[in-house]
Tab-separated table of C-alpha atoms and ligand atoms in Angstrom:
chain	number	residue	atom	x	y	z
A	1	UNK	CA	-14.734	38.864	-27.858
A	2	UNK	CA	-12.139	41.891	-28.504
A	3	UNK	CA	-10.092	42.663	-25.561
A	4	UNK	CA	-9.195	46.398	-25.326
A	5	UNK	CA	-5.371	47.002	-26.240
A	6	UNK	CA	-4.421	47.906	-22.845
A	7	UNK	CA	-5.114	44.459	-21.400
A	8	UNK	CA	-3.265	42.811	-24.469
A	9	UNK	CA	-0.490	44.937	-24.169
A	10	UNK	CA	0.086	43.716	-20.800
A	11	UNK	CA	-0.876	40.399	-21.306
A	12	UNK	CA	1.833	39.916	-23.387
A	13	UNK	CA	4.566	41.848	-20.932
A	14	UNK	CA	3.877	38.970	-18.326
A	15	UNK	CA	3.798	36.139	-21.155
A	16	UNK	CA	6.853	35.151	-21.629
A	17	UNK	CA	8.061	32.252	-20.513
A	18	UNK	CA	11.714	31.634	-18.038
A	19	UNK	CA	14.312	31.009	-20.544
A	20	UNK	CA	14.562	27.381	-19.468
A	21	UNK	CA	11.060	26.743	-19.454
A	22	UNK	CA	11.509	28.457	-22.563
A	23	UNK	CA	14.127	25.967	-23.778
A	24	UNK	CA	12.353	22.879	-22.186
A	25	UNK	CA	9.100	23.618	-24.105
A	26	UNK	CA	10.746	23.859	-27.068
A	27	UNK	CA	12.437	20.574	-27.064
A	28	UNK	CA	9.598	19.044	-25.060
A	29	UNK	CA	10.089	15.950	-27.960
A	30	UNK	CA	13.337	15.176	-27.411
A	31	UNK	CA	13.782	15.699	-23.637
A	32	UNK	CA	10.922	13.007	-22.807
A	33	UNK	CA	12.476	11.000	-25.179
A	34	UNK	CA	15.913	11.219	-23.394
A	35	UNK	CA	14.009	10.731	-20.096
A	36	UNK	CA	12.274	7.143	-21.459
A	37	UNK	CA	15.509	5.839	-22.734
A	38	UNK	CA	17.706	6.515	-19.418
A	39	UNK	CA	14.265	5.021	-17.676
A	40	UNK	CA	14.742	1.686	-20.039
A	41	UNK	CA	18.603	1.715	-19.251
A	42	UNK	CA	17.608	1.796	-15.274
A	43	UNK	CA	14.759	-0.849	-15.762
A	44	UNK	CA	17.258	-3.012	-18.038
A	45	UNK	CA	20.062	-2.809	-15.215
A	46	UNK	CA	17.912	-4.232	-12.492
A	47	UNK	CA	19.058	-7.400	-12.100
A	48	UNK	CA	22.266	-6.322	-11.682
A	49	UNK	CA	22.295	-2.938	-9.712
A	50	UNK	CA	22.864	-3.375	-5.906
A	51	UNK	CA	19.666	-4.306	-4.503
A	52	UNK	CA	19.867	-2.321	-1.473
A	53	UNK	CA	22.634	0.173	-0.413
A	54	UNK	CA	23.394	2.389	2.623
A	55	UNK	CA	25.420	5.221	0.073
A	56	UNK	CA	27.084	8.175	2.524
A	57	UNK	CA	25.094	11.429	2.373
A	58	UNK	CA	25.570	13.479	-0.574
A	59	UNK	CA	26.637	16.727	0.857
A	60	UNK	CA	23.554	19.323	0.313
A	61	UNK	CA	24.052	21.348	-2.508
A	62	UNK	CA	22.724	25.031	-2.635
A	63	UNK	CA	19.187	25.820	-4.296
A	64	UNK	CA	20.146	27.130	-7.778
A	65	UNK	CA	18.877	30.124	-8.832
A	66	UNK	CA	18.933	30.086	-12.386
A	67	UNK	CA	18.667	26.411	-12.830
A	68	UNK	CA	19.814	23.741	-15.096
A	69	UNK	CA	16.778	22.787	-17.605
A	70	UNK	CA	15.833	19.135	-17.424
A	71	UNK	CA	18.973	17.708	-19.355
A	72	UNK	CA	20.925	19.361	-16.778
A	73	UNK	CA	18.674	18.156	-13.987
A	74	UNK	CA	18.975	14.751	-15.394
A	75	UNK	CA	22.420	14.683	-15.450
A	76	UNK	CA	22.742	16.242	-11.770
A	77	UNK	CA	20.361	13.266	-10.600
A	78	UNK	CA	22.168	10.617	-12.378
A	79	UNK	CA	25.383	11.457	-11.045
A	80	UNK	CA	24.325	12.390	-7.599
A	81	UNK	CA	21.729	10.938	-6.134
A	82	UNK	CA	20.320	7.760	-8.429
A	83	UNK	CA	23.278	5.134	-8.287
A	84	UNK	CA	22.682	5.551	-4.428
A	85	UNK	CA	18.919	4.460	-4.782
A	86	UNK	CA	17.827	0.805	-3.794
A	87	UNK	CA	16.681	-1.607	-6.484
A	88	UNK	CA	13.559	-1.566	-4.682
A	89	UNK	CA	11.588	-2.308	-8.258
A	90	UNK	CA	13.857	-5.450	-8.666
A	91	UNK	CA	13.187	-9.425	-7.956
A	92	UNK	CA	15.099	-9.673	-5.062
A	93	UNK	CA	14.310	-6.882	-3.146
A	94	UNK	CA	12.477	-8.756	-0.195
A	95	UNK	CA	11.933	-6.527	2.291
A	96	UNK	CA	9.166	-5.164	4.132
A	97	UNK	CA	6.113	-6.323	1.974
A	98	UNK	CA	7.419	-4.179	-1.723
A	99	UNK	CA	6.183	-4.726	-5.219
A	100	UNK	CA	7.659	-3.498	-8.511
A	101	UNK	CA	5.236	-1.955	-11.015
A	102	UNK	CA	4.359	-4.474	-14.290
A	103	UNK	CA	4.842	-2.370	-17.129
A	104	UNK	CA	1.288	-1.149	-17.510
A	105	UNK	CA	0.960	0.235	-14.387
A	106	UNK	CA	4.233	2.712	-14.633
A	107	UNK	CA	2.662	3.749	-18.131
A	108	UNK	CA	-0.315	4.238	-16.023
A	109	UNK	CA	1.820	6.451	-13.774
A	110	UNK	CA	3.687	8.466	-16.298
A	111	UNK	CA	0.240	9.424	-18.018
A	112	UNK	CA	-1.027	10.355	-14.565
A	113	UNK	CA	2.009	12.941	-14.317
A	114	UNK	CA	1.139	13.652	-17.871
A	115	UNK	CA	-2.607	14.153	-17.538
A	116	UNK	CA	-2.376	15.722	-13.694
A	117	UNK	CA	-6.053	15.149	-12.810
A	118	UNK	CA	-7.331	16.175	-9.683
A	119	UNK	CA	-9.951	13.743	-9.218
A	120	UNK	CA	-12.264	15.297	-6.422
A	121	UNK	CA	-15.409	16.570	-8.257
A	122	UNK	CA	-17.380	15.634	-11.305
A	123	UNK	CA	-17.261	19.554	-12.145
A	124	UNK	CA	-13.974	19.453	-14.776
A	125	UNK	CA	-13.114	15.451	-15.250
A	126	UNK	CA	-14.865	12.206	-16.104
A	127	UNK	CA	-11.272	11.102	-13.946
A	128	UNK	CA	-13.651	10.079	-10.883
A	129	UNK	CA	-15.303	7.610	-13.497
A	130	UNK	CA	-12.137	5.919	-14.049
A	131	UNK	CA	-11.584	5.719	-10.491
A	132	UNK	CA	-15.157	4.547	-9.765
A	133	UNK	CA	-14.763	1.560	-12.790
A	134	UNK	CA	-11.214	0.553	-10.953
A	135	UNK	CA	-12.664	0.405	-7.347
A	136	UNK	CA	-15.193	-1.689	-9.110
A	137	UNK	CA	-12.717	-4.498	-10.453
A	138	UNK	CA	-10.835	-4.512	-7.150
A	139	UNK	CA	-13.850	-4.953	-4.990
A	140	UNK	CA	-14.842	-8.008	-7.419
A	141	UNK	CA	-10.798	-8.778	-7.726
A	142	UNK	CA	-10.784	-9.624	-3.626
A	143	UNK	CA	-14.228	-10.880	-3.720
A	144	UNK	CA	-16.063	-8.039	-1.703
A	145	UNK	CA	-19.883	-7.384	-2.330
A	146	UNK	CA	-21.160	-4.615	-4.043
A	147	UNK	CA	-22.306	-3.101	-0.821
A	148	UNK	CA	-18.774	-1.894	-0.573
A	149	UNK	CA	-17.937	1.275	-1.874
A	150	UNK	CA	-14.205	2.239	-1.748
A	151	UNK	CA	-11.636	5.203	-2.229
A	152	UNK	CA	-7.793	5.435	-3.143
A	153	UNK	CA	-5.365	6.412	-0.480
A	154	UNK	CA	-1.644	6.340	-0.651
A	155	UNK	CA	-1.430	3.449	1.118
A	156	UNK	CA	-2.276	0.803	3.818
A	157	UNK	CA	-1.256	3.210	6.721
A	158	UNK	CA	-4.102	5.943	5.158
A	159	UNK	CA	-6.611	2.917	4.209
A	160	UNK	CA	-6.222	1.793	8.220
A	161	UNK	CA	-6.710	5.132	9.250
A	162	UNK	CA	-9.786	5.767	6.963
A	163	UNK	CA	-11.685	2.846	8.140
A	164	UNK	CA	-10.749	3.602	11.578
A	165	UNK	CA	-12.430	6.872	11.289
A	166	UNK	CA	-15.553	5.999	9.789
A	167	UNK	CA	-15.168	3.053	12.867
A	168	UNK	CA	-14.966	6.103	15.206
A	169	UNK	CA	-18.365	7.835	13.868
A	170	UNK	CA	-19.859	4.384	14.249
A	171	UNK	CA	-19.038	4.370	17.414
A	172	UNK	CA	-20.424	7.579	17.739
A	173	UNK	CA	-23.504	6.734	16.233
A	174	UNK	CA	-24.099	3.740	18.632
A	175	UNK	CA	-23.815	6.398	21.434
A	176	UNK	CA	-26.268	8.841	19.849
A	177	UNK	CA	-23.089	11.666	19.210
A	178	UNK	CA	-21.311	12.927	16.018
A	179	UNK	CA	-17.497	12.666	16.481
A	180	UNK	CA	-17.040	14.395	13.475
A	181	UNK	CA	-19.199	17.320	14.817
A	182	UNK	CA	-18.245	17.289	18.390
A	183	UNK	CA	-14.870	15.219	18.515
A	184	UNK	CA	-13.518	12.217	19.779
A	185	UNK	CA	-13.877	13.098	23.355
A	186	UNK	CA	-17.754	12.916	22.749
A	187	UNK	CA	-17.103	9.200	22.769
A	188	UNK	CA	-15.588	8.525	26.057
A	189	UNK	CA	-13.206	5.490	26.536
A	190	UNK	CA	-13.023	3.172	23.537
A	191	UNK	CA	-11.850	0.365	23.429
A	192	UNK	CA	-10.047	-1.371	20.109
A	193	UNK	CA	-9.493	-5.245	20.054
A	194	UNK	CA	-6.857	-7.106	17.843
A	195	UNK	CA	-4.959	-10.030	17.629
A	196	UNK	CA	-1.667	-9.008	15.741
A	197	UNK	CA	-1.734	-5.578	14.520
A	198	UNK	CA	0.322	-3.958	12.071
A	199	UNK	CA	2.484	-1.274	13.830
A	200	UNK	CA	0.228	1.778	11.335
A	201	UNK	CA	-2.987	0.983	14.006
A	202	UNK	CA	-1.387	2.185	16.669
A	203	UNK	CA	-0.302	5.672	14.548
A	204	UNK	CA	-3.913	5.513	13.136
A	205	UNK	CA	-5.151	5.442	16.433
A	206	UNK	CA	-2.995	8.063	17.432
A	207	UNK	CA	-3.707	10.735	14.778
A	208	UNK	CA	-7.383	9.867	15.523
A	209	UNK	CA	-7.780	10.996	18.889
A	210	UNK	CA	-8.702	7.660	19.980
A	211	UNK	CA	-5.279	7.014	21.289
A	212	UNK	CA	-2.474	4.305	21.201
A	213	UNK	CA	-3.766	3.058	25.090
A	214	UNK	CA	-7.492	2.278	23.402
A	215	UNK	CA	-5.498	-0.877	21.460
A	216	UNK	CA	-6.061	-3.664	23.669
A	217	UNK	CA	-4.153	-6.942	22.008
A	218	UNK	CA	-6.098	-9.965	22.925
A	219	UNK	CA	-3.961	-13.616	23.080
A	220	UNK	CA	-3.257	-15.336	19.785
A	221	UNK	CA	-3.256	-19.153	18.776
A	222	UNK	CA	-0.547	-21.026	20.591
A	223	UNK	CA	2.354	-20.467	18.154
A	224	UNK	CA	0.548	-18.406	15.609
A	225	UNK	CA	-0.394	-14.834	15.191
A	226	UNK	CA	-3.985	-15.826	14.610
A	227	UNK	CA	-6.103	-14.146	17.158
A	228	UNK	CA	-8.242	-16.822	19.753
A	229	UNK	CA	-11.437	-16.318	18.582
A	230	UNK	CA	-12.645	-17.551	22.360
A	231	UNK	CA	-10.769	-15.176	23.621
A	232	UNK	CA	-11.644	-12.427	21.551
A	233	UNK	CA	-15.407	-13.015	22.502
A	234	UNK	CA	-14.069	-13.231	26.363
A	235	UNK	CA	-12.748	-9.543	25.653
A	236	UNK	CA	-15.939	-8.371	24.023
A	237	UNK	CA	-18.162	-10.147	26.788
A	238	UNK	CA	-16.197	-8.136	29.583
A	239	UNK	CA	-17.164	-4.825	27.519
A	240	UNK	CA	-20.994	-5.293	28.877
A	241	UNK	CA	-22.307	-4.266	25.695
A	242	UNK	CA	-20.130	-1.227	25.196
A	243	UNK	CA	-19.741	-1.149	21.221
A	244	UNK	CA	-16.122	-1.592	20.333
A	245	UNK	CA	-13.942	-2.026	17.188
A	246	UNK	CA	-12.390	-5.109	16.159
A	247	UNK	CA	-9.208	-5.002	13.848
A	248	UNK	CA	-8.810	-8.421	11.986
A	249	UNK	CA	-5.715	-9.018	9.906
A	250	UNK	CA	-5.322	-10.941	7.257
A	251	UNK	CA	-1.715	-11.519	6.573
A	252	UNK	CA	0.295	-10.539	9.568
A	253	UNK	CA	3.890	-9.017	8.198
A	254	UNK	CA	5.795	-11.761	10.331
A	255	UNK	CA	4.119	-14.981	9.251
A	256	UNK	CA	1.501	-14.056	6.841
A	257	UNK	CA	-0.958	-15.436	9.290
A	258	UNK	CA	-4.590	-14.901	9.007
A	259	UNK	CA	-7.286	-14.363	11.270
A	260	UNK	CA	-10.814	-16.049	11.385
A	261	UNK	CA	-13.084	-13.585	9.434
A	262	UNK	CA	-15.601	-15.565	9.423
A	263	UNK	CA	-15.616	-16.534	13.039
A	264	UNK	CA	-14.983	-12.813	14.084
A	265	UNK	CA	-17.869	-11.915	12.130
A	266	UNK	CA	-20.482	-14.309	13.508
A	267	UNK	CA	-19.490	-12.800	16.732
A	268	UNK	CA	-21.199	-9.497	15.574
A	269	UNK	CA	-24.674	-11.591	16.473
A	270	UNK	CA	-23.696	-11.681	19.708
A	271	UNK	CA	-21.610	-8.174	20.425
A	272	UNK	CA	-21.691	-4.860	18.761
A	273	UNK	CA	-18.309	-3.836	17.221
A	274	UNK	CA	-17.186	-2.270	14.081
A	275	UNK	CA	-15.338	-5.272	11.911
A	276	UNK	CA	-12.014	-3.628	10.305
A	277	UNK	CA	-9.996	-5.916	8.450
A	278	UNK	CA	-6.239	-5.019	7.573
A	279	UNK	CA	-5.371	-7.409	4.315
A	280	UNK	CA	-3.262	-4.964	2.864
A	281	UNK	CA	-1.226	-8.114	1.065
A	282	UNK	CA	-3.067	-10.527	2.161
A	283	UNK	CA	-6.460	-9.361	0.148
A	284	UNK	CA	-4.482	-11.251	-2.747
A	285	UNK	CA	-4.700	-14.769	-1.255
A	286	UNK	CA	-8.140	-14.239	-3.100
A	287	UNK	CA	-6.500	-14.571	-6.475
A	288	UNK	CA	-5.170	-18.123	-6.059
A	289	UNK	CA	-7.819	-20.783	-5.656
A	290	UNK	CA	-5.836	-22.867	-2.768
A	291	UNK	CA	-5.467	-20.052	-0.765
A	292	UNK	CA	-8.384	-17.977	-1.036
A	293	UNK	CA	-10.146	-20.061	2.104
A	294	UNK	CA	-7.668	-18.062	4.170
A	295	UNK	CA	-9.838	-14.315	3.377
A	296	UNK	CA	-13.144	-16.677	3.972
A	297	UNK	CA	-15.265	-13.792	5.426
A	298	UNK	CA	-13.530	-11.037	4.163
A	299	UNK	CA	-16.864	-9.938	2.271
A	300	UNK	CA	-18.360	-9.505	5.792
A	301	UNK	CA	-16.225	-6.709	6.998
A	302	UNK	CA	-17.244	-3.342	7.927
A	303	UNK	CA	-14.346	-1.671	6.173
A	304	UNK	CA	-11.165	-3.191	4.515
A	305	UNK	CA	-8.139	-2.064	3.904
A	306	UNK	CA	-5.703	-3.180	0.726
A	307	UNK	CA	-2.617	-2.242	-0.307
A	308	UNK	CA	-2.017	-1.624	-3.818
A	309	UNK	CA	2.021	-0.528	-3.972
A	310	UNK	CA	2.619	-4.109	-2.427
A	311	UNK	CA	1.239	-7.132	-4.798
A	312	UNK	CA	-0.834	-5.438	-7.071
A	313	UNK	CA	2.748	-3.888	-8.228
A	314	UNK	CA	1.950	-0.190	-9.254
A	315	UNK	CA	4.631	2.061	-8.356
A	316	UNK	CA	4.736	3.659	-5.041
A	317	UNK	CA	1.781	4.829	-4.123
A	318	UNK	CA	-1.577	3.194	-4.120
A	319	UNK	CA	-4.009	1.761	-1.675
A	320	UNK	CA	-7.718	1.032	-1.168
A	321	UNK	CA	-10.247	1.295	1.418
A	322	UNK	CA	-14.069	-0.254	1.242
A	323	UNK	CA	-16.342	0.452	3.553
A	324	UNK	CA	-20.147	-0.416	3.766
A	325	UNK	CA	-20.933	2.708	5.300
A	326	UNK	CA	-20.586	5.156	2.542
A	327	UNK	CA	-22.747	7.518	4.556
A	328	UNK	CA	-21.034	7.417	8.026
A	329	UNK	CA	-17.688	8.187	5.516
A	330	UNK	CA	-18.816	11.145	4.405
A	331	UNK	CA	-19.826	12.369	7.330
A	332	UNK	CA	-16.224	12.602	8.537
A	333	UNK	CA	-14.932	13.535	4.997
A	334	UNK	CA	-17.413	15.757	3.584
A	335	UNK	CA	-16.302	18.993	2.639
A	336	UNK	CA	-18.079	22.098	2.405
A	337	UNK	CA	-17.702	24.578	-0.115
A	338	UNK	CA	-19.692	26.998	-2.111
A	339	UNK	CA	-17.955	25.684	-4.913
A	340	UNK	CA	-18.753	21.927	-5.005
A	341	UNK	CA	-21.772	19.844	-5.069
A	342	UNK	CA	-24.154	18.639	-2.542
A	343	UNK	CA	-23.506	14.858	-1.281
A	344	UNK	CA	-25.908	13.235	-3.466
A	345	UNK	CA	-26.466	9.625	-4.413
A	346	UNK	CA	-22.629	9.226	-6.154
A	347	UNK	CA	-20.781	11.535	-3.603
A	348	UNK	CA	-17.806	13.358	-5.405
A	349	UNK	CA	-14.615	12.095	-3.727
A	350	UNK	CA	-13.327	15.180	-2.170
A	351	UNK	CA	-16.353	14.228	0.426
A	352	UNK	CA	-14.968	10.826	1.072
A	353	UNK	CA	-10.699	10.852	1.257
A	354	UNK	CA	-9.304	12.657	3.603
A	355	UNK	CA	-7.402	14.921	0.898
A	356	UNK	CA	-8.886	16.899	-0.686
A	357	UNK	CA	-6.664	17.634	-4.207
A	358	UNK	CA	-4.906	14.579	-5.247
A	359	UNK	CA	-3.477	12.209	-8.047
A	360	UNK	CA	-5.052	9.989	-10.025
A	361	UNK	CA	-3.690	7.113	-8.112
A	362	UNK	CA	-6.686	4.877	-9.934
A	363	UNK	CA	-4.464	5.128	-12.952
A	364	UNK	CA	-2.005	2.753	-12.664
A	365	UNK	CA	-4.064	0.132	-11.552
A	366	UNK	CA	-6.510	0.852	-14.396
A	367	UNK	CA	-3.822	0.413	-16.625
A	368	UNK	CA	-2.230	-3.016	-14.574
A	369	UNK	CA	-5.702	-4.425	-14.634
A	370	UNK	CA	-6.510	-3.708	-18.329
A	371	UNK	CA	-3.328	-5.064	-19.773
A	372	UNK	CA	-3.135	-8.390	-17.510
A	373	UNK	CA	-6.610	-8.836	-16.022
A	374	UNK	CA	-7.346	-10.919	-13.496
A	375	UNK	CA	-5.381	-13.992	-14.741
A	376	UNK	CA	-2.347	-11.950	-15.279
A	377	UNK	CA	-2.530	-10.821	-11.416
A	378	UNK	CA	-3.560	-13.941	-10.370
A	379	UNK	CA	-0.307	-15.836	-12.055
A	380	UNK	CA	1.885	-13.052	-10.592
A	381	UNK	CA	0.263	-14.169	-7.156
A	382	UNK	CA	0.631	-17.696	-7.290
A	383	UNK	CA	4.543	-17.543	-8.777
A	384	UNK	CA	5.325	-15.151	-5.337
A	385	UNK	CA	3.687	-17.838	-3.351
A	386	UNK	CA	5.432	-20.491	-5.292
A	387	UNK	CA	8.611	-18.888	-5.279
A	388	UNK	CA	8.062	-18.348	-1.307
A	389	UNK	CA	7.622	-21.973	-0.762
A	390	UNK	CA	11.015	-22.549	-2.649
A	391	UNK	CA	13.066	-20.493	-1.075
A	392	UNK	CA	11.551	-21.988	2.799
A	393	UNK	CA	12.330	-25.452	1.129
A	394	UNK	CA	16.009	-24.437	0.181
A	395	UNK	CA	16.130	-22.796	3.858
A	396	UNK	CA	14.881	-25.351	5.327
A	397	UNK	CA	17.537	-27.873	4.025
A	398	UNK	CA	20.346	-25.685	5.291
A	399	UNK	CA	21.502	-26.324	8.863
A	400	UNK	CA	22.703	-23.484	9.577
A	401	UNK	CA	19.001	-22.081	9.417
A	402	UNK	CA	15.875	-22.578	11.515
A	403	UNK	CA	12.759	-21.513	9.601
A	404	UNK	CA	9.842	-20.220	12.468
A	405	UNK	CA	7.019	-20.716	10.988
A	406	UNK	CA	5.658	-22.466	7.736
A	407	UNK	CA	5.506	-20.849	4.619
A	408	UNK	CA	1.705	-20.211	4.464
A	409	UNK	CA	1.511	-17.101	1.414
A	410	UNK	CA	4.739	-14.928	0.219
A	411	UNK	CA	6.838	-14.338	3.335
A	412	UNK	CA	9.389	-16.770	4.246
A	413	UNK	CA	10.601	-16.360	8.718
A	414	UNK	CA	13.814	-17.703	9.553
A	415	UNK	CA	16.440	-17.193	11.636
A	416	UNK	CA	20.141	-18.542	12.437
A	417	UNK	CA	19.651	-22.429	14.173
A	418	UNK	CA	22.509	-21.750	16.204
A	419	UNK	CA	23.230	-18.000	16.612
A	420	UNK	CA	20.006	-16.131	16.418
A	421	UNK	CA	21.513	-12.789	18.091
A	422	UNK	CA	24.023	-12.598	14.863
A	423	UNK	CA	20.658	-12.244	12.352
A	424	UNK	CA	21.091	-7.985	12.126
A	425	UNK	CA	24.728	-8.597	11.578
A	426	UNK	CA	23.485	-10.932	8.246
A	427	UNK	CA	21.051	-8.918	7.236
A	428	UNK	CA	23.431	-6.026	7.270
A	429	UNK	CA	25.946	-8.279	5.091
A	430	UNK	CA	23.341	-9.820	2.529
A	431	UNK	CA	22.283	-5.789	1.903
A	432	UNK	CA	26.157	-4.628	1.120
A	433	UNK	CA	26.414	-7.450	-0.685
A	434	UNK	CA	23.822	-5.877	-3.262
A	435	UNK	CA	22.438	-9.550	-3.912
A	436	UNK	CA	19.288	-9.243	-2.282
A	437	UNK	CA	17.618	-7.255	0.698
A	438	UNK	CA	15.369	-9.236	3.486
A	439	UNK	CA	14.654	-7.302	6.609
A	440	UNK	CA	15.378	-7.921	10.076
A	441	UNK	CA	12.454	-8.759	12.679
A	442	UNK	CA	11.667	-9.831	15.906
A	443	UNK	CA	9.634	-12.991	16.124
A	444	UNK	CA	8.093	-14.496	18.866
A	445	UNK	CA	11.399	-13.187	20.887
A	446	UNK	CA	13.351	-14.126	18.700
A	447	UNK	CA	15.651	-11.987	16.286
A	448	UNK	CA	14.270	-13.453	12.633
A	449	UNK	CA	14.636	-12.469	9.191
A	450	UNK	CA	11.830	-12.045	6.348
A	451	UNK	CA	12.016	-12.523	2.857
A	452	UNK	CA	8.870	-11.319	1.635
A	453	UNK	CA	7.396	-12.053	-2.134
A	454	UNK	CA	5.481	-9.424	-4.022
A	455	UNK	CA	7.244	-8.475	-7.053
A	456	UNK	CA	5.935	-9.586	-10.455
A	457	UNK	CA	9.417	-10.117	-11.695
A	458	UNK	CA	10.863	-12.565	-9.537
A	459	UNK	CA	11.754	-15.947	-10.315
A	460	UNK	CA	13.879	-19.339	-9.762
A	461	UNK	CA	16.502	-18.236	-10.735
A	462	UNK	CA	15.939	-15.214	-8.317
A	463	UNK	CA	15.590	-17.749	-5.513
A	464	UNK	CA	18.556	-19.618	-5.994
A	465	UNK	CA	20.627	-16.576	-6.086
A	466	UNK	CA	19.112	-15.565	-2.632
A	467	UNK	CA	19.884	-19.313	-1.170
A	468	UNK	CA	23.372	-18.533	-2.314
A	469	UNK	CA	23.754	-15.554	-0.574
A	470	UNK	CA	22.510	-16.592	2.912
A	471	UNK	CA	24.440	-19.916	2.274
A	472	UNK	CA	27.814	-17.500	1.519
A	473	UNK	CA	27.161	-15.454	4.426
A	474	UNK	CA	25.840	-17.880	7.147
A	475	UNK	CA	28.508	-16.820	10.462
B	501	LIG	C1	2.301	-2.901	4.918
B	501	LIG	C2	1.245	-2.782	5.493
B	501	LIG	C3	0.456	-1.894	6.097
B	501	LIG	C4	0.944	-0.301	5.913
B	501	LIG	O1	0.893	-0.123	4.661
B	501	LIG	P1	2.089	1.258	3.876
B	501	LIG	O2	1.611	0.974	2.568
B	501	LIG	O3	3.153	1.163	4.391
B	501	LIG	O4	0.916	2.837	4.313
B	501	LIG	C5	-0.557	-1.712	6.954
B	501	LIG	N1	-1.180	-3.221	7.289
B	501	LIG	C6	-0.522	-4.382	7.001
B	501	LIG	C7	-0.766	-5.985	7.243
B	501	LIG	C8	0.898	-3.950	6.269
B	501	LIG	O5	1.129	-5.296	5.500
């Protein structure tokens, strides 16, 4: 096609890149090579880098007018910001539940940005199919059934939001209304029952218009964080046939306790409720033959939350949500626009996810599963479990400390035997040492510390270093 001269001239006039961009484009291979070398220096330094720190805030600088180009920006970042960043990718960052990034996951993440896909529809790319393949792999890894369909979201919080949004629509279905159409008010009061729910469940209920007050904590078993199923049955019976939502917990953050998922699922024969399982990191117990019984019954769930930036060791952020009721999911998240296709048999992700545009979060997960398989990831899980057990033994042998729960999976929960009130001080001293990072918590009314193992790089030598720090800093 021949364009009129005047159009060509105008487009030439507007086609000059900003000199910084032009320069970076011309030097792209060298610049990316320098970025790669910088990343390698960071990763090689992980064993020595302070694991955590709270640097003094750097005074904000002004918005750059002209910019420094990529090399200049990298120089500024390396000087002003990177030294104050934590070693959360490394092996002795045991705070929260924090995974690192396997080599393949990291490469997958780089390529996610490189290809810059927006896997929302089939109009332009096969990226959605890679996401579907990855979801099928993960479903199998966690022992879910083919009736479960999945999506990628940013984290377990959004996975809980999504699962509970589908649950909300199901409640509507039971009452003959559609919340997606009429709003949450059409439901009337809602009851959500759970033994030891993660804090993100309250946040999800707030976001979904169900309200934090809808959550009722059911008694747990004595000395445990697992729900007392008999008490749960009583609570359900008291609803007189009104449908409810049960959030079952497969891996609590303090002591990694597991609800009896099969027993909870069986209650559905007597009471109408939606069973959502928060298995953010506990789902990975399925990869260890000696621990898989902890998640027995997971496949019975109506919706399941699993985080991937924890124990799959993909970089932030990534999580999945599985449900048996994709029809209800599509009712909630359907996005109608003239240029989008109908829902059909295999709906585009834009009709299933809270976001419209989003990054191809499946790619890092695809890479790490393609690179290491079920076996490689099972080894990470088993080693982390063994490392937690080892630290548990060492802590148990130190008179200054007292374990607050048996080490069931990958978390050691303990306190100072004689001075629990000094746990906060201890946590800060450990963090300041740069040797390790553990997060304080409160368990059973006592200030406590948690050491959570979910990094692929953690070995015996790291556990020894953590034990030495605990010995050195005991008050
Ligand atoms: C970590 C966690 C969450 C929240 O996960 P994010 O990835 O931080 O959103 C929810 N539930 C449980 C059990 C968790 O461990």
